mmCIF file of C-alpha atoms and ligand atoms in Angstrom:
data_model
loop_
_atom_site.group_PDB
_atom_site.id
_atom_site.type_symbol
_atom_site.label_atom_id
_atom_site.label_comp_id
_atom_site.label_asym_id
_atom_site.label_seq_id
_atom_site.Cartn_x
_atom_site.Cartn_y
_atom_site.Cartn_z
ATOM 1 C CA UNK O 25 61.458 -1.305 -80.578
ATOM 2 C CA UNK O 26 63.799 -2.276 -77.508
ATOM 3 C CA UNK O 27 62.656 -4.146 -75.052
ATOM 4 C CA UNK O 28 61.393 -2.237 -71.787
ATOM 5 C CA UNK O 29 62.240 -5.480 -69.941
ATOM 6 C CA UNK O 30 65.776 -6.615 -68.462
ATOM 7 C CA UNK O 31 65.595 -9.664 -66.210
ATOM 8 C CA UNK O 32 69.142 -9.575 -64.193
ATOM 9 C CA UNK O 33 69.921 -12.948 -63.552
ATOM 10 C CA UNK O 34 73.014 -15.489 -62.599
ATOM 11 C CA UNK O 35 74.968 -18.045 -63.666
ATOM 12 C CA UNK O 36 73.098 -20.199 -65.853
ATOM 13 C CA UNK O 37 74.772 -22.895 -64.444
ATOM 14 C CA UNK O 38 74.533 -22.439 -60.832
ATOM 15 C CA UNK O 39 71.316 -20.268 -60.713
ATOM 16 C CA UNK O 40 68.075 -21.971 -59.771
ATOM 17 C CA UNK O 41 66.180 -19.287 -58.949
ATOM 18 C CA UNK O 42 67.034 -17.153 -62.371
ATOM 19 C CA UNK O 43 65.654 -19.961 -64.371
ATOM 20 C CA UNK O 44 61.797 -19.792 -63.198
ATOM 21 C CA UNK O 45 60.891 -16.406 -64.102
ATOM 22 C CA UNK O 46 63.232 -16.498 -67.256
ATOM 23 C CA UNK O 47 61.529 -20.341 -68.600
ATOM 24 C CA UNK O 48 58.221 -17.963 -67.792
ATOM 25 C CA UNK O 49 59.066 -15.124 -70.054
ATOM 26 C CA UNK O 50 59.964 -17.031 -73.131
ATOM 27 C CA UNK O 51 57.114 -19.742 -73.169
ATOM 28 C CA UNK O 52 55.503 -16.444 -72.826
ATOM 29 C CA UNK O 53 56.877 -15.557 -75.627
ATOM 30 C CA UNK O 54 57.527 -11.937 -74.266
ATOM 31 C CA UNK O 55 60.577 -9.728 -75.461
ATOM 32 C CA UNK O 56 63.167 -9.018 -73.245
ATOM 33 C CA UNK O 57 66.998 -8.927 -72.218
ATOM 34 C CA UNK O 58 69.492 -10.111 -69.930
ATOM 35 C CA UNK O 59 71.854 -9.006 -67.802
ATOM 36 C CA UNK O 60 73.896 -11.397 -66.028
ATOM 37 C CA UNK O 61 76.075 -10.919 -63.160
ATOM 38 C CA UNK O 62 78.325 -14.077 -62.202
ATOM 39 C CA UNK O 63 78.134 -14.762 -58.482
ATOM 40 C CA UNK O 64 81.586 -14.084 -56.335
ATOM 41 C CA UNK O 65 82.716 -12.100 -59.243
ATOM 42 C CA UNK O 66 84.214 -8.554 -58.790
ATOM 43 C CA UNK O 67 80.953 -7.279 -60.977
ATOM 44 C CA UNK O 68 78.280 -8.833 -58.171
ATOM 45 C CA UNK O 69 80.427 -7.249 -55.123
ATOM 46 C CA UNK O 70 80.621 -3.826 -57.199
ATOM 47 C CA UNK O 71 77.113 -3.981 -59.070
ATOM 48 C CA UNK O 72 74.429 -5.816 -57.305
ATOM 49 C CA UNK O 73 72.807 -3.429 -55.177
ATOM 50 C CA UNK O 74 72.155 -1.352 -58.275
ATOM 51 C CA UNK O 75 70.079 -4.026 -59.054
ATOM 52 C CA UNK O 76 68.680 -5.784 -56.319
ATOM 53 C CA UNK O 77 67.009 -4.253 -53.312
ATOM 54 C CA UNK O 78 67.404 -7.590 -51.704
ATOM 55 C CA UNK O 79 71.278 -8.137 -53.051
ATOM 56 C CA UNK O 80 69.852 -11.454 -55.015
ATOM 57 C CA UNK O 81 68.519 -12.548 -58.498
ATOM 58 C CA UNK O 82 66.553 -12.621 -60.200
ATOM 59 C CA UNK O 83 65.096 -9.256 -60.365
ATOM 60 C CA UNK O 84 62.969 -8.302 -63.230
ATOM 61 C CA UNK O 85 62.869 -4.859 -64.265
ATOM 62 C CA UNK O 86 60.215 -2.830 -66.081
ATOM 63 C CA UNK O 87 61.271 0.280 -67.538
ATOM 64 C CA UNK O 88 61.341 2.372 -63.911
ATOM 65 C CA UNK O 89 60.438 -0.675 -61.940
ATOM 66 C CA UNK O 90 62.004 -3.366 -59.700
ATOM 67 C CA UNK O 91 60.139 -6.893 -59.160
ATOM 68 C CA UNK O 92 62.383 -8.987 -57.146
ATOM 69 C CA UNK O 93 62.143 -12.310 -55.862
ATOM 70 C CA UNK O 94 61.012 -15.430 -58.059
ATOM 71 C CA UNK O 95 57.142 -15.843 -57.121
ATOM 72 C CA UNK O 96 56.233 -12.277 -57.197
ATOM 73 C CA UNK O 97 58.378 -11.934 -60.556
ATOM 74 C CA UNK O 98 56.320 -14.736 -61.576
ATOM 75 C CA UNK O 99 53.022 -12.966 -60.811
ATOM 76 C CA UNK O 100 53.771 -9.539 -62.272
ATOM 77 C CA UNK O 101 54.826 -11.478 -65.463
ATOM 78 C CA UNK O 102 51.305 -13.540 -65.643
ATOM 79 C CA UNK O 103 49.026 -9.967 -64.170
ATOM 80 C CA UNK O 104 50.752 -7.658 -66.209
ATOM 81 C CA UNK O 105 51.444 -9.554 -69.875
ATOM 82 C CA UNK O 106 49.578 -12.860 -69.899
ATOM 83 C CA UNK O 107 46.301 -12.323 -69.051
ATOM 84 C CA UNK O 108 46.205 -14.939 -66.217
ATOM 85 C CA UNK O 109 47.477 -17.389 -68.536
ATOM 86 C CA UNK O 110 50.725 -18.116 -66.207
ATOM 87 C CA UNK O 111 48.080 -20.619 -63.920
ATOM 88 C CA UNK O 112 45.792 -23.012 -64.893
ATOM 89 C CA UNK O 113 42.179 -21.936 -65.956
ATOM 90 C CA UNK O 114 40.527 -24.133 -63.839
ATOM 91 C CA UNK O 115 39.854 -22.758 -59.787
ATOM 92 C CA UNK O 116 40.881 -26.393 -58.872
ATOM 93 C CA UNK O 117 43.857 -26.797 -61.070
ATOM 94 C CA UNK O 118 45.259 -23.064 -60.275
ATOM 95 C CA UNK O 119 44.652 -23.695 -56.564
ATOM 96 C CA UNK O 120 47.009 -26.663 -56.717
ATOM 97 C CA UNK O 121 49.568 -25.565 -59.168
ATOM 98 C CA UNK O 122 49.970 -22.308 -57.005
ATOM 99 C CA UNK O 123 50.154 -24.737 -53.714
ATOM 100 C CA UNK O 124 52.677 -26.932 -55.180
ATOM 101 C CA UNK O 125 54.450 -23.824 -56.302
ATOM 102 C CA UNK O 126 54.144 -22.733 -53.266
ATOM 103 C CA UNK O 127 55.697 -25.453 -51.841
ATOM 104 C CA UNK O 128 58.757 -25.384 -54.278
ATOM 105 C CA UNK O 129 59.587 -21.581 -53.323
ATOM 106 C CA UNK O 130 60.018 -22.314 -49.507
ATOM 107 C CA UNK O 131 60.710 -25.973 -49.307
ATOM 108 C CA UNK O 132 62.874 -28.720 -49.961
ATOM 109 C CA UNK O 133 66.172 -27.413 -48.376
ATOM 110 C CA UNK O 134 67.849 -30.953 -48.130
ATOM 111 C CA UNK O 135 67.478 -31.367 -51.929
ATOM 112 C CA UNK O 136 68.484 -27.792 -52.654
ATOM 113 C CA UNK O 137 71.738 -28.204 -50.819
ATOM 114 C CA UNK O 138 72.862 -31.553 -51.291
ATOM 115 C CA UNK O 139 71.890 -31.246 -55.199
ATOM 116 C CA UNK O 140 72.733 -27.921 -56.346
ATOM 117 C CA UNK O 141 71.670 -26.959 -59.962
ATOM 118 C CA UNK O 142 74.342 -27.774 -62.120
ATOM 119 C CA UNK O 143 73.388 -27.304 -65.769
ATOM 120 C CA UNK O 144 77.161 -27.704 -67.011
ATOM 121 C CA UNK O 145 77.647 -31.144 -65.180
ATOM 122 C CA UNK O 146 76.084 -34.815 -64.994
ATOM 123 C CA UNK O 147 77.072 -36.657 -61.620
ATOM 124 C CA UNK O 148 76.575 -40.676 -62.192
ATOM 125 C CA UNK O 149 75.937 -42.591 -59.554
ATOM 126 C CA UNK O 150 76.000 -39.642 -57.008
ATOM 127 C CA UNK O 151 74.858 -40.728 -53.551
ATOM 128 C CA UNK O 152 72.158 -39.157 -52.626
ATOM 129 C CA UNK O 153 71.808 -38.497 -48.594
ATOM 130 C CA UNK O 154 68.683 -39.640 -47.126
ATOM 131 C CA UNK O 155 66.990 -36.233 -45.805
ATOM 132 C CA UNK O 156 67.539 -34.767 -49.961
ATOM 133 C CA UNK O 157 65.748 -38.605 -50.868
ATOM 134 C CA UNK O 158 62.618 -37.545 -48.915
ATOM 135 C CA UNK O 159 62.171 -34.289 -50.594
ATOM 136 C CA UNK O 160 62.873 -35.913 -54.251
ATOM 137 C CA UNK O 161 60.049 -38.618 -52.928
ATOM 138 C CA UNK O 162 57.417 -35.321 -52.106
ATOM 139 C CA UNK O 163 58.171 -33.797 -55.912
ATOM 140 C CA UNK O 164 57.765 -36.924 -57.458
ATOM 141 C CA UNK O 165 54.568 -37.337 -55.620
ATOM 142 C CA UNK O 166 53.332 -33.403 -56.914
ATOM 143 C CA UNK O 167 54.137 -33.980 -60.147
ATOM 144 C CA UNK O 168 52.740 -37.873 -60.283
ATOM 145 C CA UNK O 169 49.392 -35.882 -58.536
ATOM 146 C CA UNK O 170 49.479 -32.959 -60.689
ATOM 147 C CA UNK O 171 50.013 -35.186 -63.896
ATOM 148 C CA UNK O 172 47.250 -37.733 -63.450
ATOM 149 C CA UNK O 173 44.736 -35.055 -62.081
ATOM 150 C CA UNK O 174 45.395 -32.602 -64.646
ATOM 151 C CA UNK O 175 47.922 -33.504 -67.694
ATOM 152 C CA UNK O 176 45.613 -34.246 -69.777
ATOM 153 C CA UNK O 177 45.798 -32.326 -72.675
ATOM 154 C CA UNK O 178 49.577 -31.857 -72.666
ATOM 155 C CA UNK O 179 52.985 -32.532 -71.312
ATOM 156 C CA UNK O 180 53.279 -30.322 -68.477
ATOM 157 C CA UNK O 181 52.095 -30.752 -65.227
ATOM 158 C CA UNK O 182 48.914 -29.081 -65.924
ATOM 159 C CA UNK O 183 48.483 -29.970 -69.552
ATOM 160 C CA UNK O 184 50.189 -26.661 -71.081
ATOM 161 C CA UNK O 185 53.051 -24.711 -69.433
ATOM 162 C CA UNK O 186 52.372 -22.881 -66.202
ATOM 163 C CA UNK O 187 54.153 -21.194 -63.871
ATOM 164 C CA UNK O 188 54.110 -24.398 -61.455
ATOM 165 C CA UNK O 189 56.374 -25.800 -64.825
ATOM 166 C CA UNK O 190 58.520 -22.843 -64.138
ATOM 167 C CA UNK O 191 59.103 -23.396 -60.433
ATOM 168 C CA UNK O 192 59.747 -27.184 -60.832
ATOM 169 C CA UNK O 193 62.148 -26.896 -63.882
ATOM 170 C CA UNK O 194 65.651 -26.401 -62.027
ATOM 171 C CA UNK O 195 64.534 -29.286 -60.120
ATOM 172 C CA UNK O 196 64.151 -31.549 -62.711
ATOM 173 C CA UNK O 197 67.279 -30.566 -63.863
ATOM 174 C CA UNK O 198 68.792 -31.676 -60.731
ATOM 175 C CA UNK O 199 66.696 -34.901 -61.217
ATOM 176 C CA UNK O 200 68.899 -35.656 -64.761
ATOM 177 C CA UNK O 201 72.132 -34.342 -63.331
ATOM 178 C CA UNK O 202 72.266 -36.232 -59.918
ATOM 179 C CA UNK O 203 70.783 -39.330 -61.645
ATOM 180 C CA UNK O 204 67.886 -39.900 -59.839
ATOM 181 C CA UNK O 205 65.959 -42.685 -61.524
ATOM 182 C CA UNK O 206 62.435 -43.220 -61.423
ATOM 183 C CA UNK O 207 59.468 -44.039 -63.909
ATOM 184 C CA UNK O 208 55.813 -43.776 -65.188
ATOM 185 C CA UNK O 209 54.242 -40.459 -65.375
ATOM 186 C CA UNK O 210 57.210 -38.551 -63.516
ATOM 187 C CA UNK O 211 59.797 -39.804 -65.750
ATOM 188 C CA UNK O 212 57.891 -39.070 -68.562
ATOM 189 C CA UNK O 213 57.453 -34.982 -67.457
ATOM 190 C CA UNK O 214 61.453 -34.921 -67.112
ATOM 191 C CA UNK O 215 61.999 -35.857 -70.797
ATOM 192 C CA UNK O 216 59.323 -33.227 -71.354
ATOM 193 C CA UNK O 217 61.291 -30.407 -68.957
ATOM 194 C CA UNK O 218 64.875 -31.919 -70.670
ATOM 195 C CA UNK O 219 63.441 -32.073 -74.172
ATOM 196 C CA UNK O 220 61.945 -28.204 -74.197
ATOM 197 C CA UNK O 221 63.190 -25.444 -76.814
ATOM 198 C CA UNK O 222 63.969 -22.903 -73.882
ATOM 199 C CA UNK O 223 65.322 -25.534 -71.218
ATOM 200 C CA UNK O 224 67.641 -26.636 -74.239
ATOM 201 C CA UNK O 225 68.818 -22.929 -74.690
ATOM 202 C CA UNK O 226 69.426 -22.454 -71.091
ATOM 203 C CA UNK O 227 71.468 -25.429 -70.782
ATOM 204 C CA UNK O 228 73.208 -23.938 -74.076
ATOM 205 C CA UNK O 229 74.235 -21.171 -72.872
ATOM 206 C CA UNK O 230 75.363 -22.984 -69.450
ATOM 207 C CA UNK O 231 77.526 -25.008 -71.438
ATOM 208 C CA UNK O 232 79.605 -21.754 -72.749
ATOM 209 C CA UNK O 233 79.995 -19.914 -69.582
ATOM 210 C CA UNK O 234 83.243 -20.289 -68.109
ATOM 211 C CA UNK O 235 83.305 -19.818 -64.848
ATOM 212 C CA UNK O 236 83.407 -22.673 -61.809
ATOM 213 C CA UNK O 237 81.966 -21.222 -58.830
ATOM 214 C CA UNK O 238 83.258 -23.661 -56.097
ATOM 215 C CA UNK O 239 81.281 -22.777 -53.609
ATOM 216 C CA UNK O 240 78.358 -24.965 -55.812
ATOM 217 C CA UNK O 241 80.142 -27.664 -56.931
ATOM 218 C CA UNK O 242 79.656 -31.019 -55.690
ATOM 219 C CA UNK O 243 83.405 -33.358 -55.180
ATOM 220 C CA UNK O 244 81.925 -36.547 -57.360
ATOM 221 C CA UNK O 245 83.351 -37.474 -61.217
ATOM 222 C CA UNK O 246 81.343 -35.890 -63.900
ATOM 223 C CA UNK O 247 80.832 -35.925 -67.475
ATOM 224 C CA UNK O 248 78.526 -33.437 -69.489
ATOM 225 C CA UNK O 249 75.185 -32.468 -68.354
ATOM 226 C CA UNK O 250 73.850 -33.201 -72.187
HETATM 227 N N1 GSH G 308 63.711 -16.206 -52.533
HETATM 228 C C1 GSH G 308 64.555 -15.728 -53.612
HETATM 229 C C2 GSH G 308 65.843 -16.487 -53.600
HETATM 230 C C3 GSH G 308 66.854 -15.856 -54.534
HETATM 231 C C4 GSH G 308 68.239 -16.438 -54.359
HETATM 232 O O1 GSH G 308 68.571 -17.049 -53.324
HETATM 233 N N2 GSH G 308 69.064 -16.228 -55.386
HETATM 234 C C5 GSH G 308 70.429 -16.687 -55.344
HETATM 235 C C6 GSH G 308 70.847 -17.199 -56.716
HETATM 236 S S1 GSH G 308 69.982 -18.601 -57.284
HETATM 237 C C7 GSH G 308 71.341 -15.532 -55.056
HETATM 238 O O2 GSH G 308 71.113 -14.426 -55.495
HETATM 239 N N3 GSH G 308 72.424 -15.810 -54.334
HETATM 240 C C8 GSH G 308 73.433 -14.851 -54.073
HETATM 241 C C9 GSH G 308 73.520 -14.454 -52.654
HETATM 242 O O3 GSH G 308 72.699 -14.916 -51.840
HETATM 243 O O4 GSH G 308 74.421 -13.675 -52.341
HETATM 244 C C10 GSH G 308 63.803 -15.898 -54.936
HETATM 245 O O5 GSH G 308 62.850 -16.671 -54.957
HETATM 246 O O6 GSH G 308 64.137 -15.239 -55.927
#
């Protein structure tokens, strides 16, 4: 039977925000399609306010409805199809994991602009400015807090995958692609983010899209992202 669910996304290369809900839906293991529309392309100027009520991705859509806008994609996702499994069972653990996701969905501008998601290109030695070093300090420090706290059993920042996992996956992508170094427990949850089956298709299909989308490029040499 076809799938009743179309998540409209964006580059996989450039789009941050069209990662979460999609890493959400597959480790959910839930059927669905895509529909991609590259940004500054003739098909976003013409199409996406069919889609979109707010003109962005990612914008789930279920049969006659619209969910936009990552979090609340995220929660219709784990409501409607998982049960509550998208958060941690525990009060405590959920409480934090939605705080720290929380935190991801309306923080950390310095990082988002200076580092842009780039899952088709590896930056060595890229210089990172000071104000984007304090917000990679604070996500280090959630997912040190959130490891030792709660890892245990697991990989993820919660033990299994959650939707806090979700929310901090484009950033760890940054993380490997800006070479940002660090160890111990965080270094340890970016081979887990790097070394999962659907991060590792994403990047995939990053890797075959064609299109360079100056506007979120970074001018530093580069080699490939994997
Ligand atoms: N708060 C929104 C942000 C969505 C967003 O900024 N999406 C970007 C792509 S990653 C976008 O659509 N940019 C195109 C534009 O702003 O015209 C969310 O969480 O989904």
């Amino acid at each position: 039977m076809d799938s009743k669910l179309t998540l409209v996304i964006g580059n996989k290369t450039y789009s941050s925000w069209s990662l979460r809900p999609w890493l959400l839906l597959k480790h959910a293991m839930l059927d669905f399609k895509e529909f991609r529309i590259p940004f500054h392309s003739d098909q976003w100027k013409h199409e996406i306010d069919q889609h979109s009520p707010s003109g962005k991705v990612p914008v789930l859509k279920d049969g006659g409805l619209r969910v936009w806008d990552t979090f609340s994609i995220c929660e219709y996702v784990n409501e409607r199809f998982m049960t509550g499994r998208g958060w941690p069972k525990d009060p405590s653990a959920r409480a934090l994991a939605r705080s720290v996701s929380a935190e991801m969905h309306s923080g950390f501008p310095h990082l988002r602009q200076s580092l842009p998601m780039n899952c088709r290109r590896r930056f060595p030695g890229f210089p990172v400015p000071d104000n984007a070093a304090i917000d990679i300090a604070r996500v280090l420090e959630i997912w040190r807090t959130c490891r030792l706290a709660y890892g245990d059993p697991g990989p993820w920042l919660f033990g299994g995958f959650c939707i806090a996992d979700a929310m901090f996956a484009p950033v760890a992508l940054r993380f490997h692609g800006y070479d940002v170094s660090f160890s111990g427990a965080e270094a340890r949850y970016l081979d887990t983010v790097l070394e999962d089956a659907a991060v590792r298709e994403w990047i995939q299909a990053a890797a075959e899209e064609t299109e360079v989308v100056a506007e979120e490029e970074v001018d530093w040499p580069y080699e490939a992202f994997l």
